Amino acid sequence: MDSEPVTTAGLIPVLIVEDDEADAYLARAAFADNEMPVDLRHVMDGEEALDYLRGREPYQQAPWPRLILLDLNMPRMDGWGLLNELRADARLREIPVVIFSTSDAPEDIARGRELGATDYIVKPMYMEELNAAIKGLENLLGL
């Protein structure tokens, strides 16, 4: 897998790990609303994310993400399990991970930081708030 963080189209690869298609759609819409040049790739759970990141079938040619947006509550491997895997792997631990969850529980936020998440965003209820949260990722993406 190519470790270059920018795709040939000049877009910045971002991996969203999210089992809710509607939430993934809204994140994609927020990146578009902010006119951010991203190539948003979507996987449904932590196991699929590991397949993507380790270049397993069907992701052998997938671009290396500059950022991972990570939901916590998913089937098979949840966000906590994936975050543990990412931080235990020397190559994967370098990718910034922003937890993107409905949970605003202080213990979840603290646990995310303890496990090495770069940031924690509580999924907003309104599109304007989501747009502002996604716009706040510009620095992590080098924009």
PDB file of N, CA, C and O in Angstrom, residues 1-2 7 41 52 55-64:
ATOM      1  N   MET A   1       0.849  -1.178   0.000  1.00  0.00           N
ATOM      2  CA  MET A   1       0.000   0.000   0.000  1.00  0.00           C
ATOM      3  C   MET A   1       0.890   1.234   0.000  1.00  0.00           C
ATOM      4  O   MET A   1       1.882   1.314   0.697  1.00  0.00           O
ATOM      5  N   ASP A   2       0.496   2.204  -0.775  1.00  0.00           N
ATOM      6  CA  ASP A   2       1.233   3.449  -0.887  1.00  0.00           C
ATOM      7  C   ASP A   2       1.105   4.245   0.405  1.00  0.00           C
ATOM      8  O   ASP A   2       0.012   4.439   0.914  1.00  0.00           O
ATOM      9  N   THR A   7      -3.844  11.352  -2.568  1.00  0.00           N
ATOM     10  CA  THR A   7      -4.171  10.518  -3.710  1.00  0.00           C
ATOM     11  C   THR A   7      -3.708  11.192  -4.989  1.00  0.00           C
ATOM     12  O   THR A   7      -3.388  12.374  -5.013  1.00  0.00           O
ATOM     13  N   ARG A  41     -13.088   7.649   2.504  1.00  0.00           N
ATOM     14  CA  ARG A  41     -13.290   6.214   2.369  1.00  0.00           C
ATOM     15  C   ARG A  41     -14.046   5.736   3.594  1.00  0.00           C
ATOM     16  O   ARG A  41     -13.731   6.141   4.711  1.00  0.00           O
ATOM     17  N   TYR A  52      -8.495  -2.653   5.616  1.00  0.00           N
ATOM     18  CA  TYR A  52      -8.151  -1.486   4.804  1.00  0.00           C
ATOM     19  C   TYR A  52      -6.714  -1.045   5.094  1.00  0.00           C
ATOM     20  O   TYR A  52      -5.892  -0.884   4.180  1.00  0.00           O
ATOM     21  N   GLY A  55      -3.928  -3.368   3.988  1.00  0.00           N
ATOM     22  CA  GLY A  55      -3.891  -3.640   2.562  1.00  0.00           C
ATOM     23  C   GLY A  55      -4.414  -5.010   2.166  1.00  0.00           C
ATOM     24  O   GLY A  55      -4.016  -5.558   1.149  1.00  0.00           O
ATOM     25  N   ARG A  56      -5.334  -5.531   2.962  1.00  0.00           N
ATOM     26  CA  ARG A  56      -5.919  -6.831   2.627  1.00  0.00           C
ATOM     27  C   ARG A  56      -7.029  -6.657   1.594  1.00  0.00           C
ATOM     28  O   ARG A  56      -7.595  -5.577   1.448  1.00  0.00           O
ATOM     29  N   GLU A  57      -7.346  -7.764   0.917  1.00  0.00           N
ATOM     30  CA  GLU A  57      -8.432  -7.801  -0.057  1.00  0.00           C
ATOM     31  C   GLU A  57      -9.693  -7.186   0.532  1.00  0.00           C
ATOM     32  O   GLU A  57     -10.044  -7.512   1.659  1.00  0.00           O
ATOM     33  N   PRO A  58     -10.367  -6.271  -0.096  1.00  0.00           N
ATOM     34  CA  PRO A  58     -10.157  -5.708  -1.440  1.00  0.00           C
ATOM     35  C   PRO A  58      -9.446  -4.356  -1.421  1.00  0.00           C
ATOM     36  O   PRO A  58      -9.619  -3.556  -2.321  1.00  0.00           O
ATOM     37  N   TYR A  59      -8.636  -4.103  -0.414  1.00  0.00           N
ATOM     38  CA  TYR A  59      -8.069  -2.769  -0.199  1.00  0.00           C
ATOM     39  C   TYR A  59      -6.591  -2.646  -0.555  1.00  0.00           C
ATOM     40  O   TYR A  59      -5.925  -1.731  -0.088  1.00  0.00           O
ATOM     41  N   GLN A  60      -6.080  -3.522  -1.410  1.00  0.00           N
ATOM     42  CA  GLN A  60      -4.647  -3.489  -1.707  1.00  0.00           C
ATOM     43  C   GLN A  60      -4.188  -2.155  -2.296  1.00  0.00           C
ATOM     44  O   GLN A  60      -3.067  -1.748  -2.071  1.00  0.00           O
ATOM     45  N   GLN A  61      -5.035  -1.484  -3.026  1.00  0.00           N
ATOM     46  CA  GLN A  61      -4.666  -0.218  -3.676  1.00  0.00           C
ATOM     47  C   GLN A  61      -5.266   1.006  -2.983  1.00  0.00           C
ATOM     48  O   GLN A  61      -5.211   2.106  -3.513  1.00  0.00           O
ATOM     49  N   ALA A  62      -5.822   0.813  -1.805  1.00  0.00           N
ATOM     50  CA  ALA A  62      -6.464   1.928  -1.096  1.00  0.00           C
ATOM     51  C   ALA A  62      -5.422   2.943  -0.627  1.00  0.00           C
ATOM     52  O   ALA A  62      -4.331   2.570  -0.194  1.00  0.00           O
ATOM     53  N   PRO A  63      -5.743   4.231  -0.712  1.00  0.00           N
ATOM     54  CA  PRO A  63      -4.785   5.250  -0.267  1.00  0.00           C
ATOM     55  C   PRO A  63      -4.633   5.247   1.253  1.00  0.00           C
ATOM     56  O   PRO A  63      -5.571   4.953   1.991  1.00  0.00           O
ATOM     57  N   TRP A  64      -3.440   5.573   1.683  1.00  0.00           N
ATOM     58  CA  TRP A  64      -3.123   5.651   3.111  1.00  0.00           C
ATOM     59  C   TRP A  64      -3.802   6.877   3.703  1.00  0.00           C
ATOM     60  O   TRP A  64      -3.611   8.001   3.227  1.00  0.00           O
TER      61      TRP A  64
END
